[in-house]
Amino acid sequence: MADGVFVPPPPRLVEGAHCSSMQQYNDMYKQSIDDPEAFWGAIADQFYWKERHTGKFCDYNFDASKGKVFIEWMRGAKTNICYNALDRHVQGGHADRVAFFWEGNEPADEDRLTYGQLLERVQRCASGLRALGVARGHCVAVYLPMIPELVVTLLACARIGAVHSVVFGGFSADALADRVLDAKCDVMVTSDGFWRGNKLVHLKEIADHAAELCAARDHRLRRVVVVRHLPRLHQHQHPANGAGGGDAQPAKRAQFDVQASWDAARDLWWEDMMSEAALECEPEWMDAEDPLFMLYTSGSTGKPKGVLHTTAGYMLYAATTFKYTFDYHLEDVYWCTADIGWITGHSYVAYGPMLNCATSVMFEGSPFYPSGERPWQIIDKYKVSKFYTAPTAIRALMRLGDDIVTKHSRQSLKVLGSVGEPINPEAWLWYHRVVGGGRCAVVDTFWQTETGGHVLTPLPAATPTKPGSACRPFFGVQPALLDENGAEIAGEGEGYLVFRRPWPGIMRTVYGNHQRFETTYFKKFNGFYCTGDGARRDADGYLWVTGRIDDMLNVSGHLLSTAQIESALIEHPSVSEAAVVAVPHSIKGEAVYCFITNKQGEPWTDELRKELILKVRERIGAFAAPDYLQCAPGLPKTRSGKIMRRVLRKIAQDDRDLGDVSTMADESVIALLFQHRTAQLL
Ligand code: PRX
C-alpha cells in the first residue's frame, strides 16, 4: 500500500526551476545512471580546471571480496575548490555580491562579507598559514565558533592544498585531542571563545587543555592561531552580559584575559598572522583525488572515524546537490542553521553555497536565544527564501506555539529543508503549514558525513512529497534495500539501505585506516555501500528512512556511538559495566539511556550520577550527556555473554513485551531492571 498523501510541489516554484517536473527528474536521473560521464561531465564544464582528467571518468570497486575497495572520479584532472568558490565568481563580476550575512549570537552583532572581501581574506590567511609552515597535504585542525574566520580558514586550507579537520566547538578537550592526534595536526586555528545564548565558552582554554593532552602523548601542536572574537563583539550593550546591559561585558572580558594562558612560542593572534601575510596567494593545483578535508564521525567501536573527502568529486557533488535540492537562484538568500563543525555545515554552509555564488546567512547563535522568535526574525531581516534546519529544532520550535511564528511575515520563504534525523510527519506538516504557510516545498534530505551530500531527497519544484519520506535518490545515486542475508528486496518492503555504485561525493577512505573503511561500509554486503540505516520502500517507490540499525544513537541530529559513551562511563572507578541504548524523545528524536552496574558494594547515589554525566561531558562533550541513568544490578546477556540491547531498549521504554528471551543466560535480571527503572530515572 502506498503510504501518506502526496503534497504536490508549490506551483509558484515551478517556473524557472532547475528541475521543474518529474519527467525532467526522471530523464536527468536516467542519464546520470546510464551515462555518468556525460551527466557529470556537463556539470564539470561549468567549473574551472587547470587540466582535465586523463584516466577513466569514474573507476571503482565496491566489492570487498574482489580486492581493495576504491573510488576515483576524474583522476588526473587538476583544479582547486577555493578557486572555484571564490576567484571564479570574482572574475565573473560578482566581487560585490554578499557571500555571507553574519548574524551573531546577539541580534545586534552583524557583519557582511562579499565574495571580493572573502577572496582577499582567504588569500592572506592562506599566505599566513604557508608562512607558518603549512604545506600541501598537511592537516590543519580547526576549532572555531560559527564566525567568518571559519569559512576563511577552510578555503585558505583548500587553496594551499592543506587538508582541514574541523572539530565542532561543542567537543571536549579530550575529543579534540583525539582528533588532533589521529590526524597528526601540528597547526590549529581556534578562537578566544564565543557566546552561545547566555553561555560563554572559553574555547582557547579547551584548546590549551587539548594541547597538553597531546603533549602527554608525545605530540606537539607547533602553532596555534587564535581569533580574537570576544572583544570585537558587544560593542553594543549586551543583555547577555548581565540584565540591562551595564558594564558586565568588560568584566567578562577581563575574566577571559586572566584565564587564558598564552604560549608565546606557539600561540599567535589571527590578526597578527593576517597583517604580516602576503596579499596574494596562488592556489595549489590539486589532483581530483587529492584529499580536501576530513571530518570525524562516530564509529560503532567507539573510536571516531576520520571520514576523508577528496577534491573534484566532492566539489561537483556539494555544488550540484545544493543547486537542485534547494533550487538555488542568484536572487535567493539561503540560510542553513547547521554548525560548520558537522558535515551539513561543510557542504551546505560553506562549499555548496559558495560554489554556486550564493548569498547566505551564517548564524553564530541558537534558534532559541534570546527567544524562539529568533529564526523568524532572521528570516524576515534577511528575506531568507531557502531555509535548512534539523527536525530537533523544528520540534522544539513547534512546542512554543504557532503565534510566535505567524506574527512574522515569512513571505520570502520558498523551500524548507530538513536534515540529520528522520522527521516525523507531525513536525513535517507543521513546518509546511505554519512555517511555510502552505506555500513552500519541504525537502527532507537524507545523507551522511560519509556521503558528502544529499543522497535521497525530493526536488522542490518537481517531486510530489510525502511527509516523513526522503522520497527519491539524487542524480547518480542507486539505492537498494537488502535483507539480512543480502538478498535484494524488490518493490515494497523494508531492509538495509545500501547503495550500488558511487556518486562523486562519497567518502574515499577512513583516514589512516582503509581496512576500517572496507569493514564498516563494504564487508556486510559485497558490492554495496552500507549506510547503517534501515529504510522502507512503499508502493510508489518512495523511501522512508527508519533510522540506524547498528549501535548508534541519533540525539538531536548528532550521531553518537553507544560504545563511545559506555567507555566513558566505565572509566568511573565505581562502575563495573555500562550499557547504553537509545529511547525515543519527543524533541531530540532519541535520548541516551544508560544502564549502570556498580562494582560490588558501591552505592548508587546522586553524586555518582552527576559524576557519570560529567565523565561523558569530559570525554565527548555536553551534547552527548546521558538523559537517563539507571542502576542495573545485572544486565541481560546471552549465554555467550553478549549484552541483549534489544531487551534493554524495551526496559528503557517500560515495554514488558520483550519478545523471545530464550537465549538469555539469567532471566531474573529482568524483574530487577524493571523495578529499578521506575525508581531511578533522572
Ligand atoms: O541515521 C541517518 C541520520 O543521520 C545519519 C548520518 O549522520 P551524520 O553523518 O552525522 O550526518 C548528519 C547530516 C547529514 C544517517 O545515517 N539522518 C540524516 N538525515 C536523515 C537521517 N535519517 C532520516 N532522515 C534524514 N533526512
XYZ file of C-alpha atoms and ligand atoms in Angstrom:
708
model
C 0.000 0.000 0.000
C 1.207 3.484 -0.728
C 1.822 5.481 2.430
C 0.821 9.015 3.087
C -0.715 11.628 0.922
C 1.190 13.379 -1.798
C 1.925 17.046 -1.267
C 2.439 18.492 -4.741
C 5.264 20.965 -5.424
C 4.030 24.546 -4.929
C 3.043 25.791 -8.404
C 4.786 29.147 -7.840
C 8.151 27.353 -7.640
C 7.868 25.599 -10.993
C 8.604 28.387 -13.429
C 12.318 28.824 -13.910
C 13.206 25.919 -11.604
C 16.382 23.965 -12.336
C 14.272 20.826 -12.347
C 10.624 21.611 -12.848
C 8.841 18.283 -13.317
C 9.045 14.601 -12.502
C 9.523 13.982 -16.200
C 12.655 16.122 -16.137
C 13.839 14.498 -12.914
C 13.339 11.030 -14.419
C 15.209 11.959 -17.602
C 18.098 13.513 -15.730
C 18.224 10.634 -13.266
C 18.279 8.101 -16.109
C 21.168 9.872 -17.790
C 23.078 10.120 -14.508
C 22.854 6.339 -14.153
C 23.217 5.280 -17.806
C 25.949 7.719 -18.720
C 27.565 9.263 -15.639
C 30.387 10.694 -17.707
C 28.016 12.709 -19.898
C 25.933 13.789 -16.907
C 28.717 14.857 -14.549
C 30.979 15.911 -17.444
C 28.467 18.584 -18.488
C 28.321 19.798 -14.882
C 32.120 19.775 -14.634
C 32.251 22.080 -17.684
C 30.878 24.885 -15.521
C 33.912 24.729 -13.217
C 37.497 25.781 -13.686
C 40.019 23.042 -14.376
C 43.698 23.632 -14.726
C 43.801 20.304 -16.529
C 41.053 17.882 -17.491
C 41.058 14.257 -16.429
C 43.292 11.730 -18.092
C 42.069 8.403 -16.757
C 38.598 6.938 -16.583
C 35.877 9.407 -15.613
C 34.839 7.133 -12.773
C 36.589 3.986 -11.622
C 35.699 1.958 -8.573
C 35.407 -1.340 -6.788
C 32.573 -1.754 -4.276
C 33.092 -5.479 -3.860
C 35.445 -6.133 -0.964
C 35.579 -9.841 -1.859
C 37.232 -8.946 -5.180
C 40.039 -6.813 -3.791
C 40.636 -3.359 -2.446
C 37.624 -1.070 -2.338
C 38.356 2.189 -4.104
C 36.548 5.098 -5.709
C 38.032 7.585 -8.160
C 36.386 10.330 -10.127
C 38.224 12.231 -12.863
C 41.673 11.012 -11.844
C 44.327 13.288 -13.339
C 42.147 16.392 -13.510
C 43.655 19.392 -11.737
C 41.648 22.060 -10.016
C 41.274 23.992 -6.788
C 37.955 24.181 -4.938
C 38.780 27.549 -3.370
C 39.468 28.979 -6.821
C 36.095 27.670 -7.955
C 34.307 29.011 -4.874
C 35.881 32.494 -4.979
C 38.167 33.563 -7.836
C 35.771 32.217 -10.459
C 32.943 34.382 -9.098
C 35.073 37.478 -8.569
C 36.379 37.203 -12.132
C 32.802 36.697 -13.290
C 31.839 40.126 -11.937
C 30.470 39.090 -8.541
C 33.099 40.700 -6.302
C 30.476 42.883 -4.624
C 27.950 40.160 -4.119
C 27.354 39.256 -0.474
C 28.562 35.756 0.276
C 27.601 35.811 3.956
C 25.420 37.908 6.144
C 26.894 37.069 9.511
C 24.435 37.184 12.384
C 25.999 36.890 15.827
C 24.656 35.375 18.995
C 23.246 38.768 19.915
C 20.790 40.240 17.416
C 22.839 43.449 17.327
C 26.012 41.668 16.201
C 26.099 41.522 12.456
C 28.521 41.709 9.610
C 28.589 41.023 5.918
C 31.241 39.693 3.620
C 31.307 39.956 -0.142
C 32.967 37.475 -2.456
C 35.661 40.066 -3.139
C 36.379 40.580 0.564
C 36.392 36.875 1.178
C 38.902 36.291 -1.591
C 41.154 38.930 -0.077
C 40.968 37.431 3.408
C 41.336 33.894 2.195
C 44.483 34.767 0.246
C 46.008 36.447 3.284
C 45.066 33.573 5.534
C 46.447 31.071 3.012
C 49.729 33.025 2.806
C 49.780 33.245 6.600
C 49.311 29.531 7.023
C 52.012 28.882 4.457
C 54.334 31.166 6.392
C 53.661 29.031 9.450
C 54.903 26.039 7.517
C 51.591 24.563 6.449
C 52.065 22.892 3.083
C 50.159 20.785 0.613
C 48.978 17.542 2.238
C 49.372 18.788 5.836
C 46.344 18.547 8.044
C 45.166 21.651 9.935
C 42.876 21.333 12.975
C 40.104 23.915 13.039
C 38.294 24.502 16.332
C 36.229 27.622 15.848
C 32.776 29.003 16.503
C 30.450 30.000 13.671
C 32.343 33.114 12.652
C 33.509 34.245 9.211
C 37.095 33.209 10.040
C 35.910 29.616 9.991
C 34.945 29.800 6.319
C 38.093 31.820 5.603
C 40.250 29.123 7.225
C 38.608 26.277 5.321
C 39.026 27.968 1.989
C 42.574 29.043 2.830
C 43.499 25.442 3.610
C 41.899 24.285 0.386
C 43.737 26.993 -1.530
C 47.145 25.730 -0.455
C 46.211 22.060 -0.633
C 46.178 21.546 3.123
C 43.565 19.171 4.489
C 41.241 20.697 7.065
C 39.897 18.802 10.003
C 37.166 20.782 11.689
C 36.281 19.799 15.232
C 32.864 21.023 16.373
C 33.166 23.712 19.076
C 30.984 21.640 21.421
C 33.532 18.825 21.652
C 35.559 18.486 24.835
C 39.339 18.809 25.176
C 39.639 15.006 25.186
C 37.685 14.640 21.970
C 39.666 17.467 20.368
C 42.977 15.905 21.404
C 41.955 12.509 19.977
C 41.208 14.118 16.632
C 44.374 16.216 16.572
C 46.440 13.138 17.362
C 44.754 10.869 14.861
C 45.377 13.303 12.009
C 48.784 14.361 13.384
C 47.880 18.040 13.039
C 50.616 20.354 14.205
C 48.779 23.595 13.476
C 45.403 24.567 14.887
C 43.157 27.548 14.326
C 40.905 28.421 17.252
C 39.456 31.474 18.972
C 39.375 33.031 22.401
C 35.792 31.972 22.917
C 32.205 32.561 21.968
C 28.789 33.077 23.422
C 26.034 30.637 22.791
C 22.879 32.063 24.268
C 23.823 33.108 27.783
C 26.741 30.755 27.978
C 30.331 31.822 27.426
C 32.581 29.075 26.091
C 36.307 29.579 26.625
C 37.466 27.826 23.507
C 41.140 28.714 23.908
C 41.239 27.132 27.341
C 39.807 23.924 25.946
C 42.301 24.064 23.085
C 45.134 24.584 25.600
C 43.965 21.604 27.563
C 43.819 19.523 24.375
C 47.374 20.625 23.537
C 48.504 19.373 26.965
C 46.774 16.068 26.400
C 48.536 15.765 23.042
C 51.883 16.630 24.609
C 51.339 13.894 27.198
C 51.016 11.518 24.263
C 54.185 12.811 22.578
C 52.558 15.045 20.037
C 53.267 18.734 19.859
C 50.918 21.344 18.479
C 53.537 23.564 16.905
C 51.413 26.632 16.195
C 48.001 27.721 17.436
C 46.376 30.655 15.653
C 43.801 32.416 17.844
C 40.982 34.568 16.503
C 40.154 37.358 18.920
C 36.407 37.134 18.719
C 35.037 38.165 22.125
C 36.292 41.752 22.343
C 35.035 42.678 18.906
C 31.548 41.601 19.900
C 29.451 43.606 22.216
C 30.449 46.997 21.049
C 26.768 47.450 21.807
C 25.135 46.944 25.167
C 24.630 43.290 25.657
C 21.814 41.725 27.610
C 23.836 38.524 27.690
C 26.361 40.266 29.825
C 24.021 40.994 32.614
C 20.407 42.098 32.631
C 20.045 45.621 31.382
C 23.436 45.749 29.721
C 25.599 47.816 32.032
C 29.236 47.109 32.322
C 29.206 43.374 32.867
C 30.840 42.723 29.496
C 34.263 44.239 30.225
C 34.264 42.213 33.422
C 33.668 39.055 31.444
C 36.366 40.035 29.011
C 38.834 40.598 31.803
C 37.889 37.217 33.143
C 38.906 35.729 29.833
C 42.175 37.625 29.705
C 43.127 36.357 33.119
C 42.171 32.793 32.456
C 43.630 32.267 29.016
C 47.200 31.150 29.023
C 49.487 32.212 26.240
C 52.458 30.258 24.967
C 54.405 32.886 23.057
C 56.395 30.317 21.103
C 53.278 28.524 19.953
C 50.307 30.918 20.048
C 49.708 33.638 17.529
C 46.824 36.065 17.164
C 44.938 35.694 13.912
C 45.139 39.434 13.252
C 48.941 39.315 13.524
C 49.130 36.393 11.135
C 46.886 38.248 8.704
C 48.618 41.608 8.891
C 52.013 40.089 8.189
C 50.809 37.811 5.398
C 51.262 38.341 1.678
C 48.213 39.775 -0.067
C 48.181 37.263 -2.830
C 48.379 33.538 -2.753
C 48.431 31.393 -5.854
C 46.281 28.310 -5.477
C 47.849 24.867 -5.478
C 46.520 22.846 -8.366
C 45.241 19.695 -6.786
C 44.614 16.331 -8.349
C 40.942 15.395 -8.475
C 41.585 12.677 -5.907
C 43.800 14.695 -3.554
C 42.299 14.919 -0.048
C 40.251 18.033 0.626
C 39.144 17.508 4.206
C 38.484 15.027 6.884
C 35.688 15.116 9.370
C 35.324 12.711 12.255
C 32.141 10.782 12.746
C 31.170 8.320 15.448
C 32.051 4.705 14.851
C 30.310 1.719 16.354
C 33.552 0.595 18.002
C 33.628 3.871 19.908
C 36.704 5.275 18.157
C 35.725 8.114 15.820
C 36.458 7.646 12.119
C 38.203 10.324 10.085
C 35.957 10.418 7.032
C 38.091 11.577 4.120
C 36.702 13.519 1.168
C 38.666 14.405 -1.934
C 38.700 17.400 -4.222
C 36.853 17.172 -7.513
C 34.098 14.685 -6.756
C 33.146 16.454 -3.546
C 33.179 19.801 -5.347
C 30.809 18.630 -8.087
C 28.528 16.875 -5.667
C 28.259 19.598 -2.989
C 27.606 22.174 -5.708
C 25.062 20.121 -7.649
C 23.052 18.897 -4.671
C 22.896 22.453 -3.328
C 21.720 23.805 -6.670
C 18.964 21.236 -7.225
C 17.786 20.362 -3.719
C 17.257 23.986 -2.790
C 16.644 25.085 -6.384
C 19.088 27.884 -5.729
C 18.975 31.018 -7.894
C 21.064 34.150 -7.576
C 18.142 36.168 -6.232
C 17.737 33.780 -3.286
C 19.001 34.282 0.245
C 19.774 30.970 1.818
C 20.152 30.034 5.478
C 21.337 26.761 6.893
C 21.369 26.682 10.695
C 23.920 23.850 10.969
C 27.301 24.372 12.575
C 30.265 24.045 10.209
C 31.621 21.542 12.732
C 29.298 18.973 11.154
C 29.113 17.779 7.567
C 25.927 19.772 6.940
C 27.923 22.914 7.604
C 30.767 21.816 5.335
C 28.563 21.005 2.375
C 25.673 23.403 2.870
C 27.037 26.402 4.765
C 30.477 26.529 3.179
C 31.198 24.692 -0.063
C 27.818 24.079 -1.735
C 26.548 27.652 -1.439
C 29.870 29.276 -2.291
C 30.401 27.103 -5.346
C 27.038 28.431 -6.533
C 27.939 32.048 -5.741
C 25.104 32.046 -3.237
C 24.220 34.670 -0.669
C 23.792 33.016 2.725
C 23.130 33.808 6.324
C 25.738 32.457 8.717
C 24.410 32.300 12.254
C 26.517 32.055 15.370
C 23.724 31.740 17.901
C 20.941 29.452 18.959
C 17.439 29.446 17.466
C 16.058 29.882 20.988
C 18.086 32.913 22.020
C 17.024 35.467 23.115
C 13.739 33.683 22.361
C 12.182 31.170 19.996
C 11.276 34.078 17.717
C 14.850 34.385 16.573
C 14.644 32.173 13.461
C 11.608 34.003 12.154
C 13.176 37.384 12.902
C 16.292 36.406 10.994
C 14.240 35.097 8.082
C 12.419 38.431 7.818
C 15.546 40.508 8.421
C 17.449 38.984 5.505
C 14.435 37.910 3.393
C 15.562 34.315 3.521
C 13.997 32.246 0.743
C 15.648 28.870 1.319
C 15.878 27.640 4.910
C 17.547 24.441 6.108
C 17.393 23.097 9.656
C 17.044 19.942 11.759
C 13.914 18.130 12.973
C 15.025 18.625 16.594
C 14.874 22.384 16.161
C 11.581 22.145 14.295
C 10.011 20.072 17.075
C 11.290 22.371 19.816
C 10.076 25.476 17.970
C 6.737 23.811 17.325
C 6.226 23.452 21.071
C 6.376 27.201 21.501
C 3.107 27.614 19.618
C 2.149 28.975 16.222
C 1.749 32.609 17.229
C 5.405 33.406 17.604
C 5.904 32.146 14.069
C 2.879 33.652 12.392
C 3.418 37.124 13.824
C 6.416 37.351 11.490
C 5.920 37.736 7.767
C 7.994 34.841 6.325
C 6.725 35.839 2.872
C 10.201 35.424 1.418
C 10.311 31.662 2.132
C 10.118 29.192 -0.726
C 11.948 25.999 0.250
C 12.245 24.479 3.724
C 14.833 21.764 4.230
C 15.209 19.162 6.953
C 18.311 17.149 7.765
C 20.029 14.951 10.291
C 17.391 12.528 11.519
C 14.034 11.164 10.494
C 11.372 13.868 10.583
C 8.074 12.704 11.994
C 5.031 13.555 9.833
C 3.599 15.808 12.545
C 6.700 18.020 12.568
C 6.866 17.902 8.749
C 3.259 19.081 8.469
C 3.788 21.854 11.000
C 6.903 23.020 9.121
C 4.903 23.043 5.908
C 1.673 24.552 7.213
C 2.854 27.029 9.843
C 6.428 27.983 8.950
C 5.867 27.766 5.207
C 2.277 28.997 5.346
C 1.424 26.126 2.981
C 3.263 27.968 0.192
C 6.667 26.272 0.396
C 8.194 22.968 -0.571
C 9.559 20.856 2.284
C 12.609 18.821 1.348
C 13.586 16.041 3.743
C 17.189 15.336 2.810
C 18.731 12.047 3.825
C 22.509 11.771 3.797
C 25.573 11.190 5.989
C 29.028 12.559 6.717
C 30.205 9.728 4.501
C 28.006 10.579 1.523
C 29.292 14.169 1.269
C 25.921 15.450 0.092
C 22.239 14.557 -0.217
C 21.625 11.037 -1.482
C 17.856 10.780 -1.013
C 15.824 13.940 -1.379
C 12.855 15.460 -3.122
C 13.462 18.336 -5.546
C 11.277 21.306 -4.584
C 9.619 22.075 -7.912
C 9.462 18.524 -9.197
C 8.831 15.881 -6.555
C 5.406 15.367 -5.028
C 6.475 14.855 -1.418
C 5.140 12.687 1.375
C 5.506 13.950 4.946
C 8.202 11.849 6.601
C 9.733 10.394 3.442
C 13.069 11.379 1.897
C 11.393 10.347 -1.367
C 13.815 9.587 -4.218
C 17.516 9.267 -4.940
C 19.545 12.235 -6.064
C 21.178 12.097 -9.503
C 23.775 9.354 -9.790
C 22.635 7.541 -6.647
C 21.296 3.998 -6.890
C 19.726 2.823 -3.642
C 18.699 -0.744 -2.876
C 17.125 -2.485 0.097
C 18.655 -5.770 1.269
C 17.513 -8.323 3.786
C 19.791 -9.740 6.492
C 21.164 -12.299 4.023
C 21.972 -9.733 1.396
C 19.044 -10.634 -0.849
C 17.591 -7.667 -2.632
C 14.078 -6.587 -1.739
C 12.247 -5.532 -4.865
C 9.131 -3.398 -4.694
C 7.555 -2.722 -1.341
C 9.485 -3.814 1.702
C 11.896 -2.865 4.433
C 15.561 -3.651 4.836
C 19.103 -2.322 4.983
C 19.551 0.837 2.971
C 22.553 0.377 0.673
C 23.929 1.970 -2.481
C 25.020 0.059 -5.526
C 27.591 2.405 -7.000
C 29.490 5.551 -6.112
C 28.345 9.117 -6.715
C 31.049 11.792 -6.900
C 30.706 12.958 -3.266
C 31.100 9.625 -1.484
C 33.979 9.391 1.031
C 37.136 7.717 -0.222
C 38.585 6.204 2.924
C 38.828 6.368 6.695
C 41.926 8.438 7.317
C 44.826 6.186 8.202
C 42.703 3.048 8.226
C 41.478 1.864 4.846
C 40.686 -1.523 6.289
C 38.197 0.041 8.672
C 36.601 1.791 5.700
C 36.141 -1.546 3.944
C 34.921 -3.352 7.051
C 32.472 -0.678 8.130
C 30.840 0.072 4.838
C 31.506 -2.724 2.347
C 32.016 -6.048 4.120
C 28.469 -6.637 5.265
C 27.142 -6.834 1.713
C 29.628 -7.379 -1.088
C 29.194 -4.896 -3.889
C 27.240 -2.335 -1.874
C 27.945 0.674 0.319
C 26.034 0.012 3.518
C 24.617 3.114 5.238
C 23.867 1.503 8.606
C 20.303 2.778 8.287
C 17.121 0.879 7.642
C 14.549 2.020 5.110
C 11.176 1.068 3.750
C 10.028 1.373 0.166
C 6.321 1.985 -0.356
C 4.159 1.074 -3.321
C 5.009 4.382 -5.025
C 8.702 3.586 -4.809
C 9.254 6.233 -2.114
C 11.907 5.605 0.508
C 11.276 6.113 4.226
C 14.437 6.026 6.320
C 13.603 4.323 9.597
C 16.832 5.027 11.500
C 20.076 3.314 12.439
C 20.262 -0.430 12.624
C 23.697 -0.501 14.193
C 24.753 0.581 17.673
C 24.429 4.275 17.013
C 22.176 6.870 18.525
C 20.949 9.993 16.856
C 20.452 12.634 19.505
C 19.262 15.988 18.187
C 20.758 15.075 14.837
C 24.144 14.231 16.392
C 25.285 10.726 15.690
C 26.771 9.078 18.770
C 28.029 5.588 19.331
C 26.816 3.586 22.291
C 30.307 2.108 22.690
C 31.891 5.531 22.985
C 29.522 6.598 25.761
C 29.909 3.243 27.504
C 33.675 3.502 27.518
C 33.448 6.948 29.135
C 31.077 5.599 31.808
C 33.162 2.581 32.763
C 36.155 4.796 33.384
C 34.453 5.742 36.633
C 36.026 3.710 39.447
C 32.628 2.693 40.885
C 31.319 1.257 37.633
C 31.861 -2.296 36.536
C 29.637 -2.374 33.458
C 27.596 0.024 31.380
C 25.178 -0.439 28.506
C 23.716 2.429 26.532
C 20.621 2.366 24.358
C 18.533 4.922 22.524
C 14.999 5.751 23.604
C 12.550 7.883 21.637
C 12.425 11.522 22.729
C 9.743 13.962 21.667
C 12.182 16.761 20.818
C 15.634 15.261 20.421
C 14.395 12.330 18.368
C 16.379 9.957 20.527
C 17.724 10.236 24.058
C 20.680 8.500 25.741
C 19.594 5.880 28.292
C 22.331 4.234 30.353
C 22.217 1.086 32.439
C 24.979 1.082 35.032
C 26.217 -1.868 37.054
C 28.191 -0.741 40.061
C 31.173 -2.542 41.461
C 30.353 -4.766 44.417
C 29.420 -2.706 47.434
C 29.495 0.659 45.635
C 26.321 2.616 46.412
C 24.132 4.212 43.754
C 23.935 7.882 44.694
C 23.022 11.210 43.173
C 26.676 12.105 43.441
C 27.595 9.135 41.283
C 25.045 10.102 38.646
C 26.482 13.597 38.485
C 29.993 12.237 38.162
C 28.927 9.892 35.387
C 27.323 12.717 33.436
C 30.485 14.745 33.907
C 32.601 11.862 32.616
C 30.670 11.791 29.342
C 30.846 15.565 29.033
C 34.599 15.419 29.532
C 35.258 12.556 27.175
C 32.926 13.593 24.371
C 31.078 16.842 25.000
C 27.957 18.217 26.624
C 25.764 17.234 23.677
C 26.379 13.539 24.456
C 25.438 13.774 28.163
C 23.122 10.952 29.312
C 19.446 11.801 29.639
C 18.685 8.797 31.830
C 20.878 6.758 34.119
C 19.561 3.717 35.863
C 21.138 1.331 38.271
C 21.371 -2.181 36.830
C 22.260 -4.887 39.354
C 22.780 -7.126 36.316
C 22.488 -6.845 32.534
C 20.538 -9.195 30.287
C 23.089 -11.302 28.422
C 23.115 -14.244 26.091
C 24.838 -17.408 27.277
C 27.887 -16.334 25.322
C 27.964 -13.100 27.326
C 26.649 -10.673 24.713
C 24.523 -7.837 26.098
C 20.982 -8.055 24.751
C 20.392 -4.424 23.818
C 17.088 -5.262 22.234
C 15.839 -6.211 25.712
C 17.391 -3.135 27.311
C 15.643 -0.915 24.794
C 12.321 -2.414 25.830
C 13.079 -1.970 29.529
C 14.120 1.623 28.957
C 10.746 2.263 27.354
C 8.890 0.336 30.041
C 7.655 -2.098 27.437
C 7.040 -5.501 29.038
C 6.622 -7.256 25.726
C 10.220 -8.454 25.489
C 9.823 -10.951 22.668
C 11.951 -14.081 22.605
C 14.255 -14.221 25.635
C 15.112 -17.897 25.373
C 18.776 -17.176 24.691
C 19.138 -15.124 27.874
C 21.521 -16.576 30.463
C 19.679 -15.327 33.560
C 16.137 -14.074 33.168
C 15.868 -12.952 36.775
C 17.690 -9.698 35.984
C 14.675 -8.503 34.030
C 12.359 -8.101 37.007
C 15.114 -6.298 38.879
C 15.723 -3.921 35.998
C 12.042 -3.022 35.745
C 11.996 -2.385 39.495
C 14.975 -0.088 39.370
C 13.685 1.675 36.292
C 10.758 3.427 37.933
C 12.673 4.472 40.992
C 15.750 5.830 39.359
C 15.004 7.934 36.324
C 16.555 11.342 36.330
O 20.735 7.862 10.550
C 20.826 8.772 9.484
C 20.561 10.169 10.002
O 21.822 10.714 10.309
C 22.852 9.775 9.985
C 24.067 10.493 9.477
O 24.575 11.309 10.481
P 25.781 12.281 10.164
O 26.852 11.539 9.464
O 26.115 12.951 11.437
O 25.204 13.320 9.150
C 24.119 14.101 9.513
C 23.845 15.138 8.464
C 23.744 14.633 7.088
C 22.238 8.868 8.970
O 22.908 7.636 8.883
N 19.893 11.026 9.014
C 20.407 12.080 8.375
N 19.470 12.668 7.612
C 18.345 11.958 7.756
C 18.608 10.896 8.646
N 17.674 9.992 8.961
C 16.458 10.124 8.409
N 16.130 11.112 7.555
C 17.025 12.053 7.212
N 16.675 13.035 6.390
